[in-house]
mmCIF file of N, CA and C in Angstrom:
data_model
loop_
_atom_site.group_PDB
_atom_site.id
_atom_site.type_symbol
_atom_site.label_atom_id
_atom_site.label_comp_id
_atom_site.label_asym_id
_atom_site.label_seq_id
_atom_site.Cartn_x
_atom_site.Cartn_y
_atom_site.Cartn_z
ATOM 1 N N MET A 1 -26.048 -19.283 25.777
ATOM 2 C CA MET A 1 -26.551 -19.197 24.375
ATOM 3 C C MET A 1 -27.524 -20.511 23.736
ATOM 4 N N SER A 2 -28.479 -20.145 23.191
ATOM 5 C CA SER A 2 -29.538 -21.243 22.798
ATOM 6 C C SER A 2 -28.602 -22.169 21.387
ATOM 7 N N THR A 3 -29.297 -23.060 21.089
ATOM 8 C CA THR A 3 -28.810 -23.546 20.014
ATOM 9 C C THR A 3 -28.858 -23.142 19.004
ATOM 10 N N SER A 4 -29.749 -22.480 18.588
ATOM 11 C CA SER A 4 -29.874 -21.648 16.979
ATOM 12 C C SER A 4 -28.925 -20.682 16.883
ATOM 13 N N GLU A 5 -28.361 -19.950 18.315
ATOM 14 C CA GLU A 5 -27.488 -18.800 18.503
ATOM 15 C C GLU A 5 -25.909 -19.788 17.875
ATOM 16 N N THR A 6 -25.791 -21.036 18.288
ATOM 17 C CA THR A 6 -24.476 -20.899 18.424
ATOM 18 C C THR A 6 -24.028 -22.048 16.963
ATOM 19 N N SER A 7 -25.197 -22.201 16.403
ATOM 20 C CA SER A 7 -25.182 -23.086 15.306
ATOM 21 C C SER A 7 -24.972 -21.978 14.279
ATOM 22 N N ARG A 8 -24.692 -20.848 14.560
ATOM 23 C CA ARG A 8 -23.975 -20.027 13.598
ATOM 24 C C ARG A 8 -22.440 -19.773 13.509
ATOM 25 N N TYR A 9 -21.908 -20.300 14.734
ATOM 26 C CA TYR A 9 -20.721 -20.594 14.660
ATOM 27 C C TYR A 9 -19.691 -21.794 14.119
ATOM 28 N N VAL A 10 -19.044 -21.632 13.462
ATOM 29 C CA VAL A 10 -18.093 -22.435 13.147
ATOM 30 C C VAL A 10 -16.461 -22.666 13.682
ATOM 31 N N ARG A 11 -15.933 -23.633 13.918
ATOM 32 C CA ARG A 11 -14.788 -24.034 14.102
ATOM 33 C C ARG A 11 -13.753 -24.456 13.205
ATOM 34 N N LEU A 12 -12.850 -23.502 12.275
ATOM 35 C CA LEU A 12 -12.620 -23.987 11.391
ATOM 36 C C LEU A 12 -10.643 -24.647 11.961
ATOM 37 N N ARG A 13 -10.091 -26.128 11.865
ATOM 38 C CA ARG A 13 -9.050 -26.448 11.953
ATOM 39 C C ARG A 13 -8.455 -26.289 11.141
ATOM 40 N N VAL A 14 -6.877 -25.613 10.719
ATOM 41 C CA VAL A 14 -6.163 -25.610 10.146
ATOM 42 C C VAL A 14 -4.884 -25.998 10.841
ATOM 43 N N GLU A 15 -4.101 -27.331 10.284
ATOM 44 C CA GLU A 15 -2.728 -27.488 10.571
ATOM 45 C C GLU A 15 -1.795 -27.089 9.330
ATOM 46 N N LEU A 16 -0.509 -26.705 9.833
ATOM 47 C CA LEU A 16 0.421 -26.440 8.989
ATOM 48 C C LEU A 16 1.604 -26.831 9.371
ATOM 49 N N VAL A 17 2.770 -27.622 8.714
ATOM 50 C CA VAL A 17 3.842 -27.809 9.100
ATOM 51 C C VAL A 17 4.612 -26.848 7.878
ATOM 52 N N LEU A 18 5.830 -26.238 8.791
ATOM 53 C CA LEU A 18 5.985 -25.330 7.907
ATOM 54 C C LEU A 18 7.737 -25.388 8.120
ATOM 55 N N GLU A 19 8.616 -25.775 7.036
ATOM 56 C CA GLU A 19 9.955 -25.672 6.856
ATOM 57 C C GLU A 19 10.695 -24.334 7.258
ATOM 58 N N VAL A 20 11.433 -23.785 7.988
ATOM 59 C CA VAL A 20 12.100 -22.350 8.470
ATOM 60 C C VAL A 20 13.641 -22.913 7.388
ATOM 61 N N GLY A 21 13.714 -22.711 6.143
ATOM 62 C CA GLY A 21 14.975 -22.750 5.620
ATOM 63 C C GLY A 21 16.229 -21.077 5.942
ATOM 64 N N THR A 22 15.283 -20.459 6.553
ATOM 65 C CA THR A 22 16.212 -19.324 6.660
ATOM 66 C C THR A 22 15.629 -18.589 7.665
ATOM 67 N N PRO A 23 15.990 -18.920 9.165
ATOM 68 C CA PRO A 23 15.578 -18.637 10.415
ATOM 69 C C PRO A 23 15.945 -17.040 10.974
ATOM 70 N N ASP A 24 17.107 -16.769 10.559
ATOM 71 C CA ASP A 24 17.675 -15.069 10.168
ATOM 72 C C ASP A 24 16.661 -14.392 9.704
ATOM 73 N N THR A 25 16.014 -14.862 8.315
ATOM 74 C CA THR A 25 14.884 -14.094 7.451
ATOM 75 C C THR A 25 13.925 -13.895 8.260
ATOM 76 N N LEU A 26 13.239 -14.725 9.019
ATOM 77 C CA LEU A 26 12.015 -14.863 9.844
ATOM 78 C C LEU A 26 12.286 -14.502 11.034
ATOM 79 N N SER A 27 13.496 -14.464 11.595
ATOM 80 C CA SER A 27 13.647 -13.659 13.284
ATOM 81 C C SER A 27 13.351 -11.917 12.647
ATOM 82 N N ALA A 28 14.447 -11.542 11.426
ATOM 83 C CA ALA A 28 14.134 -10.378 11.214
ATOM 84 C C ALA A 28 12.876 -9.691 11.139
ATOM 85 N N ALA A 29 12.070 -10.504 10.515
ATOM 86 C CA ALA A 29 10.540 -10.298 10.022
ATOM 87 C C ALA A 29 9.911 -9.976 11.298
ATOM 88 N N ALA A 30 9.799 -10.773 12.184
ATOM 89 C CA ALA A 30 9.104 -11.084 13.020
ATOM 90 C C ALA A 30 9.817 -9.733 14.189
ATOM 91 N N LEU A 31 10.607 -9.589 13.994
ATOM 92 C CA LEU A 31 11.268 -8.292 15.031
ATOM 93 C C LEU A 31 10.967 -6.969 14.058
ATOM 94 N N ALA A 32 10.682 -6.591 13.166
ATOM 95 C CA ALA A 32 9.777 -5.686 12.541
ATOM 96 C C ALA A 32 8.961 -5.427 12.760
ATOM 97 N N ARG A 33 8.162 -6.454 13.197
ATOM 98 C CA ARG A 33 6.386 -6.404 13.109
ATOM 99 C C ARG A 33 6.371 -6.149 14.643
ATOM 100 N N ILE A 34 7.279 -6.540 15.818
ATOM 101 C CA ILE A 34 7.243 -6.100 16.967
ATOM 102 C C ILE A 34 7.219 -4.501 17.056
ATOM 103 N N VAL A 35 8.493 -4.160 16.432
ATOM 104 C CA VAL A 35 9.050 -2.784 16.582
ATOM 105 C C VAL A 35 7.777 -1.727 16.099
ATOM 106 N N ALA A 36 6.990 -2.653 15.077
ATOM 107 C CA ALA A 36 5.882 -1.895 14.148
ATOM 108 C C ALA A 36 4.817 -1.513 14.844
ATOM 109 N N ASP A 37 5.032 -2.275 16.322
ATOM 110 C CA ASP A 37 3.541 -2.785 16.867
ATOM 111 C C ASP A 37 3.649 -1.635 18.179
ATOM 112 N N GLU A 38 2.902 -0.512 18.185
ATOM 113 C CA GLU A 38 2.845 0.646 19.179
ATOM 114 C C GLU A 38 2.272 0.668 20.385
ATOM 115 N N SER A 39 1.106 -0.630 20.279
ATOM 116 C CA SER A 39 0.581 -0.527 21.207
ATOM 117 C C SER A 39 1.077 -2.092 21.775
ATOM 118 N N MET A 40 2.469 -2.483 22.118
ATOM 119 C CA MET A 40 2.609 -3.515 22.929
ATOM 120 C C MET A 40 3.747 -2.792 23.605
ATOM 121 N N PRO A 41 3.163 -3.225 25.190
ATOM 122 C CA PRO A 41 3.935 -2.286 26.094
ATOM 123 C C PRO A 41 5.919 -2.757 26.094
ATOM 124 N N GLY A 42 6.239 -1.628 26.554
ATOM 125 C CA GLY A 42 7.592 -2.404 26.693
ATOM 126 C C GLY A 42 8.318 -3.498 26.999
ATOM 127 N N ASP A 43 7.804 -3.768 28.734
ATOM 128 C CA ASP A 43 8.739 -5.058 28.665
ATOM 129 C C ASP A 43 8.002 -6.110 28.173
ATOM 130 N N GLU A 44 6.898 -6.237 27.607
ATOM 131 C CA GLU A 44 6.340 -7.395 26.666
ATOM 132 C C GLU A 44 7.333 -7.407 25.348
ATOM 133 N N ARG A 45 7.692 -6.180 24.714
ATOM 134 C CA ARG A 45 8.559 -6.034 23.524
ATOM 135 C C ARG A 45 9.984 -6.537 23.919
ATOM 136 N N ALA A 46 10.161 -6.125 25.263
ATOM 137 C CA ALA A 46 11.653 -6.881 24.988
ATOM 138 C C ALA A 46 11.242 -8.081 25.469
ATOM 139 N N HIS A 47 10.864 -8.696 26.071
ATOM 140 C CA HIS A 47 10.373 -9.943 25.961
ATOM 141 C C HIS A 47 10.083 -10.940 24.763
ATOM 142 N N ALA A 48 9.283 -10.465 24.104
ATOM 143 C CA ALA A 48 9.140 -10.742 22.925
ATOM 144 C C ALA A 48 10.406 -10.832 21.612
ATOM 145 N N GLU A 49 11.094 -9.500 21.375
ATOM 146 C CA GLU A 49 12.491 -9.396 20.903
ATOM 147 C C GLU A 49 13.235 -10.908 21.095
ATOM 148 N N SER A 50 13.649 -10.692 22.368
ATOM 149 C CA SER A 50 14.384 -11.848 22.933
ATOM 150 C C SER A 50 14.216 -13.439 22.373
ATOM 151 N N ALA A 51 12.726 -13.637 22.349
ATOM 152 C CA ALA A 51 11.938 -14.978 22.013
ATOM 153 C C ALA A 51 12.056 -15.180 20.639
ATOM 154 N N VAL A 52 11.877 -14.224 19.933
ATOM 155 C CA VAL A 52 11.892 -14.490 18.424
ATOM 156 C C VAL A 52 13.466 -14.080 18.037
ATOM 157 N N ARG A 53 14.381 -14.170 18.734
ATOM 158 C CA ARG A 53 15.674 -14.064 18.441
ATOM 159 C C ARG A 53 16.414 -15.563 18.700
ATOM 160 N N GLU A 54 15.807 -16.236 19.469
ATOM 161 C CA GLU A 54 16.037 -17.369 19.831
ATOM 162 C C GLU A 54 15.449 -18.295 19.172
ATOM 163 N N ASP A 55 14.244 -18.529 19.141
ATOM 164 C CA ASP A 55 13.332 -19.607 18.493
ATOM 165 C C ASP A 55 12.288 -19.178 17.313
ATOM 166 N N ALA A 56 12.614 -20.257 16.686
ATOM 167 C CA ALA A 56 12.018 -19.910 14.547
ATOM 168 C C ALA A 56 10.500 -20.038 15.263
ATOM 169 N N ALA A 57 9.950 -20.827 16.478
ATOM 170 C CA ALA A 57 8.224 -20.714 16.347
ATOM 171 C C ALA A 57 7.882 -20.049 17.241
ATOM 172 N N GLU A 58 8.556 -18.992 17.678
ATOM 173 C CA GLU A 58 8.290 -17.691 18.303
ATOM 174 C C GLU A 58 7.935 -16.532 17.126
ATOM 175 N N ALA A 59 9.136 -16.959 16.719
ATOM 176 C CA ALA A 59 8.917 -15.692 15.558
ATOM 177 C C ALA A 59 7.886 -15.828 14.403
ATOM 178 N N LEU A 60 7.435 -17.092 14.137
ATOM 179 C CA LEU A 60 6.277 -17.256 13.180
ATOM 180 C C LEU A 60 5.136 -17.074 14.164
ATOM 181 N N ALA A 61 4.833 -17.330 15.348
ATOM 182 C CA ALA A 61 3.590 -17.037 16.150
ATOM 183 C C ALA A 61 3.267 -15.205 16.278
ATOM 184 N N TYR A 62 4.780 -14.427 15.602
ATOM 185 C CA TYR A 62 4.120 -13.245 16.106
ATOM 186 C C TYR A 62 3.661 -12.762 14.112
ATOM 187 N N LEU A 63 4.290 -13.806 13.209
ATOM 188 C CA LEU A 63 3.967 -13.205 12.001
ATOM 189 C C LEU A 63 2.641 -13.422 11.399
ATOM 190 N N VAL A 64 1.886 -14.746 12.332
ATOM 191 C CA VAL A 64 0.655 -15.122 11.263
ATOM 192 C C VAL A 64 -0.560 -14.366 11.930
ATOM 193 N N GLU A 65 -1.668 -14.404 11.227
ATOM 194 C CA GLU A 65 -2.170 -13.546 11.248
ATOM 195 C C GLU A 65 -3.971 -14.191 10.912
ATOM 196 N N PRO A 66 -4.668 -14.948 11.853
ATOM 197 C CA PRO A 66 -5.505 -15.942 11.368
ATOM 198 C C PRO A 66 -6.820 -14.990 10.333
ATOM 199 N N PHE A 67 -6.932 -13.626 10.788
ATOM 200 C CA PHE A 67 -7.762 -12.818 10.043
ATOM 201 C C PHE A 67 -7.406 -12.757 8.824
ATOM 202 N N ASP A 68 -6.009 -12.722 8.344
ATOM 203 C CA ASP A 68 -5.705 -13.024 7.058
ATOM 204 C C ASP A 68 -6.090 -13.756 6.257
ATOM 205 N N LEU A 69 -6.567 -14.987 6.674
ATOM 206 C CA LEU A 69 -7.191 -16.540 5.964
ATOM 207 C C LEU A 69 -8.554 -16.148 5.517
ATOM 208 N N ILE A 70 -9.548 -15.202 6.329
ATOM 209 C CA ILE A 70 -10.625 -15.412 5.953
ATOM 210 C C ILE A 70 -11.394 -13.786 5.669
ATOM 211 N N LYS A 71 -10.326 -12.603 5.492
ATOM 212 C CA LYS A 71 -10.854 -11.468 5.537
ATOM 213 C C LYS A 71 -11.359 -11.155 4.376
ATOM 214 N N GLU A 72 -11.242 -12.330 2.988
ATOM 215 C CA GLU A 72 -11.718 -11.577 1.846
ATOM 216 C C GLU A 72 -13.199 -12.844 1.683
ATOM 217 N N VAL A 73 -13.140 -13.853 2.531
ATOM 218 C CA VAL A 73 -14.118 -14.709 2.326
ATOM 219 C C VAL A 73 -15.765 -14.152 3.280
ATOM 220 N N PRO A 74 -16.459 -13.917 2.176
ATOM 221 C CA PRO A 74 -17.655 -13.395 2.135
ATOM 222 C C PRO A 74 -18.898 -13.871 3.205
ATOM 223 N N GLY A 75 -19.528 -13.399 3.951
ATOM 224 C CA GLY A 75 -20.741 -13.791 4.703
ATOM 225 C C GLY A 75 -19.958 -13.752 6.138
ATOM 226 N N VAL A 76 -18.835 -14.153 6.337
ATOM 227 C CA VAL A 76 -18.086 -14.372 8.073
ATOM 228 C C VAL A 76 -17.376 -13.408 8.021
ATOM 229 N N GLU A 77 -17.583 -13.078 9.746
ATOM 230 C CA GLU A 77 -16.404 -12.432 10.848
ATOM 231 C C GLU A 77 -15.680 -13.519 11.800
ATOM 232 N N LEU A 78 -14.444 -12.805 12.117
ATOM 233 C CA LEU A 78 -13.710 -13.864 13.013
ATOM 234 C C LEU A 78 -13.921 -13.149 14.080
ATOM 235 N N ALA A 79 -14.773 -14.032 15.052
ATOM 236 C CA ALA A 79 -15.194 -14.113 16.457
ATOM 237 C C ALA A 79 -14.051 -14.492 17.420
ATOM 238 N N GLN A 80 -13.090 -15.316 17.365
ATOM 239 C CA GLN A 80 -12.070 -15.563 18.229
ATOM 240 C C GLN A 80 -11.659 -16.922 16.844
ATOM 241 N N ALA A 81 -9.902 -16.527 17.559
ATOM 242 C CA ALA A 81 -8.935 -16.947 16.893
ATOM 243 C C ALA A 81 -7.695 -17.494 18.147
ATOM 244 N N SER A 82 -7.039 -18.531 17.940
ATOM 245 C CA SER A 82 -6.110 -18.767 18.731
ATOM 246 C C SER A 82 -4.987 -19.293 17.918
ATOM 247 N N TRP A 83 -3.781 -19.462 18.424
ATOM 248 C CA TRP A 83 -3.170 -20.222 17.112
ATOM 249 C C TRP A 83 -1.513 -20.328 18.339
ATOM 250 N N THR A 84 -0.976 -21.958 18.094
ATOM 251 C CA THR A 84 0.485 -22.038 19.222
ATOM 252 C C THR A 84 1.302 -22.363 17.329
ATOM 253 N N SER A 85 2.318 -22.089 17.900
ATOM 254 C CA SER A 85 3.346 -22.882 17.287
ATOM 255 C C SER A 85 4.534 -23.171 17.922
ATOM 256 N N GLU A 86 5.322 -24.390 17.157
ATOM 257 C CA GLU A 86 6.355 -24.977 18.260
ATOM 258 C C GLU A 86 6.937 -25.714 17.297
ATOM 259 N N GLN A 87 8.473 -25.907 17.612
ATOM 260 C CA GLN A 87 9.216 -26.385 17.054
ATOM 261 C C GLN A 87 8.976 -28.161 16.996
ATOM 262 N N ILE A 88 9.090 -28.887 16.110
ATOM 263 C CA ILE A 88 8.712 -30.066 16.095
ATOM 264 C C ILE A 88 9.769 -31.283 15.560
ATOM 265 N N ASP A 89 9.594 -32.484 15.652
ATOM 266 C CA ASP A 89 10.340 -33.645 14.580
ATOM 267 C C ASP A 89 9.302 -34.253 13.488
ATOM 268 N N TYR A 90 9.514 -34.100 12.386
ATOM 269 C CA TYR A 90 8.919 -34.420 11.317
ATOM 270 C C TYR A 90 9.206 -35.069 10.212
ATOM 271 N N ASP A 91 8.510 -35.714 10.075
ATOM 272 C CA ASP A 91 8.929 -37.473 9.170
ATOM 273 C C ASP A 91 7.656 -37.852 8.110
ATOM 274 N N PRO A 92 7.560 -37.034 6.875
ATOM 275 C CA PRO A 92 6.416 -36.853 6.320
ATOM 276 C C PRO A 92 5.845 -38.243 5.896
ATOM 277 N N ASP A 93 6.722 -39.577 6.264
ATOM 278 C CA ASP A 93 6.384 -40.596 5.604
ATOM 279 C C ASP A 93 5.837 -41.517 7.060
ATOM 280 N N ALA A 94 5.819 -40.623 8.144
ATOM 281 C CA ALA A 94 5.350 -41.092 9.386
ATOM 282 C C ALA A 94 4.086 -41.149 9.532
ATOM 283 N N VAL A 95 3.325 -42.367 9.996
ATOM 284 C CA VAL A 95 1.755 -42.468 10.208
ATOM 285 C C VAL A 95 1.455 -41.484 10.754
ATOM 286 N N GLU A 96 2.009 -40.895 12.097
ATOM 287 C CA GLU A 96 1.272 -39.318 12.565
ATOM 288 C C GLU A 96 1.125 -38.915 11.640
ATOM 289 N N TRP A 97 1.672 -38.476 10.884
ATOM 290 C CA TRP A 97 1.574 -36.716 9.812
ATOM 291 C C TRP A 97 0.692 -37.111 8.707
ATOM 292 N N ASP A 98 0.029 -38.299 8.668
ATOM 293 C CA ASP A 98 -1.000 -38.531 7.592
ATOM 294 C C ASP A 98 -2.258 -37.240 7.863
ATOM 295 N N LEU A 99 -2.546 -36.975 7.145
ATOM 296 C CA LEU A 99 -2.851 -35.404 7.204
ATOM 297 C C LEU A 99 -4.797 -36.003 7.008
ATOM 298 N N ASP A 100 -5.071 -37.039 6.073
ATOM 299 C CA ASP A 100 -6.737 -37.787 5.657
ATOM 300 C C ASP A 100 -6.917 -38.457 7.354
ATOM 301 N N ASP A 101 -6.086 -38.375 8.732
ATOM 302 C CA ASP A 101 -6.510 -38.795 9.761
ATOM 303 C C ASP A 101 -7.767 -38.207 10.544
ATOM 304 N N GLU A 102 -8.758 -38.705 10.442
ATOM 305 C CA GLU A 102 -9.748 -37.607 10.812
ATOM 306 C C GLU A 102 -10.362 -37.440 12.377
ATOM 307 N N ASP A 103 -9.279 -38.904 12.911
ATOM 308 C CA ASP A 103 -9.317 -38.906 14.504
ATOM 309 C C ASP A 103 -8.654 -37.887 15.000
ATOM 310 N N ARG A 104 -7.822 -37.298 14.912
ATOM 311 C CA ARG A 104 -6.561 -36.936 15.418
ATOM 312 C C ARG A 104 -7.882 -35.994 16.252
ATOM 313 N N TYR A 105 -8.719 -35.246 15.879
ATOM 314 C CA TYR A 105 -9.217 -34.259 16.538
ATOM 315 C C TYR A 105 -10.322 -35.187 17.865
ATOM 316 N N ASP A 106 -10.091 -34.853 18.737
ATOM 317 C CA ASP A 106 -10.962 -35.794 19.674
ATOM 318 C C ASP A 106 -11.554 -34.677 20.638
ATOM 319 N N ASP A 107 -12.815 -34.394 20.624
ATOM 320 C CA ASP A 107 -13.187 -33.328 21.152
ATOM 321 C C ASP A 107 -13.262 -33.039 23.263
ATOM 322 N N GLU A 108 -12.946 -34.086 23.533
ATOM 323 C CA GLU A 108 -12.445 -34.378 25.011
ATOM 324 C C GLU A 108 -10.754 -33.701 24.700
ATOM 325 N N SER A 109 -10.372 -33.879 23.894
ATOM 326 C CA SER A 109 -9.267 -33.085 24.237
ATOM 327 C C SER A 109 -8.676 -31.597 23.589
ATOM 328 N N ASP A 110 -9.909 -31.315 23.153
ATOM 329 C CA ASP A 110 -9.167 -29.648 22.721
ATOM 330 C C ASP A 110 -9.085 -28.897 23.429
ATOM 331 N N ASP A 111 -8.096 -27.980 22.799
ATOM 332 C CA ASP A 111 -7.229 -27.341 23.559
ATOM 333 C C ASP A 111 -8.106 -25.821 23.676
ATOM 334 N N GLN A 112 -9.159 -25.317 24.261
ATOM 335 C CA GLN A 112 -9.974 -24.450 23.800
ATOM 336 C C GLN A 112 -9.043 -23.191 24.250
ATOM 337 N N ASP A 113 -8.293 -22.889 25.286
ATOM 338 C CA ASP A 113 -7.502 -21.659 25.318
ATOM 339 C C ASP A 113 -6.033 -21.941 24.609
ATOM 340 N N ALA A 114 -5.655 -22.680 24.199
ATOM 341 C CA ALA A 114 -4.585 -22.828 23.777
ATOM 342 C C ALA A 114 -3.163 -22.394 24.028
ATOM 343 N N ASP A 115 -3.289 -22.340 25.550
ATOM 344 C CA ASP A 115 -2.000 -22.163 26.393
ATOM 345 C C ASP A 115 -0.635 -22.441 25.667
ATOM 346 N N GLY A 116 -0.364 -22.990 25.063
ATOM 347 C CA GLY A 116 0.706 -23.718 24.802
ATOM 348 C C GLY A 116 1.682 -24.311 25.623
ATOM 349 N N ASP A 117 2.505 -25.079 25.650
ATOM 350 C CA ASP A 117 3.286 -26.112 26.167
ATOM 351 C C ASP A 117 4.737 -25.331 26.613
ATOM 352 N N GLY A 118 5.277 -23.765 26.134
ATOM 353 C CA GLY A 118 5.984 -23.566 26.556
ATOM 354 C C GLY A 118 7.258 -24.032 25.261
ATOM 355 N N LYS A 119 7.095 -24.337 24.345
ATOM 356 C CA LYS A 119 7.860 -24.974 23.262
ATOM 357 C C LYS A 119 7.591 -23.627 22.227
ATOM 358 N N GLY A 120 6.973 -23.268 21.958
ATOM 359 C CA GLY A 120 6.448 -21.962 21.234
ATOM 360 C C GLY A 120 5.571 -21.176 21.446
ATOM 361 N N GLY A 121 5.608 -20.331 20.176
ATOM 362 C CA GLY A 121 4.655 -18.845 20.574
ATOM 363 C C GLY A 121 3.259 -19.524 20.543
ATOM 364 N N ASP A 122 2.314 -18.707 21.188
ATOM 365 C CA ASP A 122 1.200 -18.788 21.830
ATOM 366 C C ASP A 122 0.203 -17.456 21.422
ATOM 367 N N ARG A 123 -0.685 -17.174 20.313
ATOM 368 C CA ARG A 123 -1.215 -15.640 20.325
ATOM 369 C C ARG A 123 -2.966 -16.204 20.336
ATOM 370 N N GLY A 124 -3.428 -15.498 20.850
ATOM 371 C CA GLY A 124 -4.871 -15.330 20.195
ATOM 372 C C GLY A 124 -5.629 -14.350 20.457
ATOM 373 N N VAL A 125 -6.466 -14.126 19.612
ATOM 374 C CA VAL A 125 -7.155 -12.999 19.069
ATOM 375 C C VAL A 125 -8.750 -13.248 19.268
ATOM 376 N N SER A 126 -9.559 -11.994 20.151
ATOM 377 C CA SER A 126 -11.279 -12.508 19.881
ATOM 378 C C SER A 126 -11.687 -10.992 19.408
ATOM 379 N N ALA A 127 -12.865 -11.028 19.750
ATOM 380 C CA ALA A 127 -13.348 -10.055 19.000
ATOM 381 C C ALA A 127 -12.913 -8.537 19.528
ATOM 382 N N GLY A 128 -12.572 -8.570 20.870
ATOM 383 C CA GLY A 128 -12.368 -7.175 21.774
ATOM 384 C C GLY A 128 -10.824 -7.166 21.643
ATOM 385 N N GLY A 129 -10.143 -8.162 20.548
ATOM 386 C CA GLY A 129 -8.657 -7.296 20.408
ATOM 387 C C GLY A 129 -8.003 -8.671 20.420
ATOM 388 N N VAL A 130 -6.340 -8.057 20.554
ATOM 389 C CA VAL A 130 -5.560 -9.088 20.250
ATOM 390 C C VAL A 130 -4.515 -9.044 21.528
ATOM 391 N N GLY A 131 -4.390 -10.726 22.207
ATOM 392 C CA GLY A 131 -3.866 -10.787 23.458
ATOM 393 C C GLY A 131 -2.718 -12.071 23.008
ATOM 394 N N THR A 132 -1.394 -11.986 24.086
ATOM 395 C CA THR A 132 -0.475 -12.771 23.641
ATOM 396 C C THR A 132 -0.522 -14.033 25.018
ATOM 397 N N GLY A 133 -0.216 -14.555 24.380
ATOM 398 C CA GLY A 133 0.602 -15.332 25.741
ATOM 399 C C GLY A 133 1.745 -16.360 25.567
ATOM 400 N N ARG A 134 2.331 -16.217 26.428
ATOM 401 C CA ARG A 134 3.799 -16.841 26.181
ATOM 402 C C ARG A 134 3.735 -17.686 27.691
ATOM 403 N N GLY A 135 4.373 -18.853 27.483
ATOM 404 C CA GLY A 135 4.035 -20.030 28.301
ATOM 405 C C GLY A 135 5.915 -20.319 29.274
#
């Protein structure tokens, strides 16, 4: 692709830290989403159901839809998306959680394929369809 073609694309990074107050409610919602997904193969469905029962991060990964963030934005179309979720130790007063730290995103350490690290859910969407990756 030439520079003029690639300049049409923008990478939007969003980082959220969520507190899960009722894990059972989160798991139930994720299970409902999995059951409703008629395109999910049976073996993947069984694995997904087990994962969301055991891990809030897995459940969250099945409920988050990046398309929902941009569907009402005029003049843009989702070309590709990937996202991961993992359980973390969170201290809002710690320096590493300063959301104004622009140096956190180093181009050399970008995770282009978002394979996850086995700690939580990892899902990806491209113009061709939806895929899930489990680590």
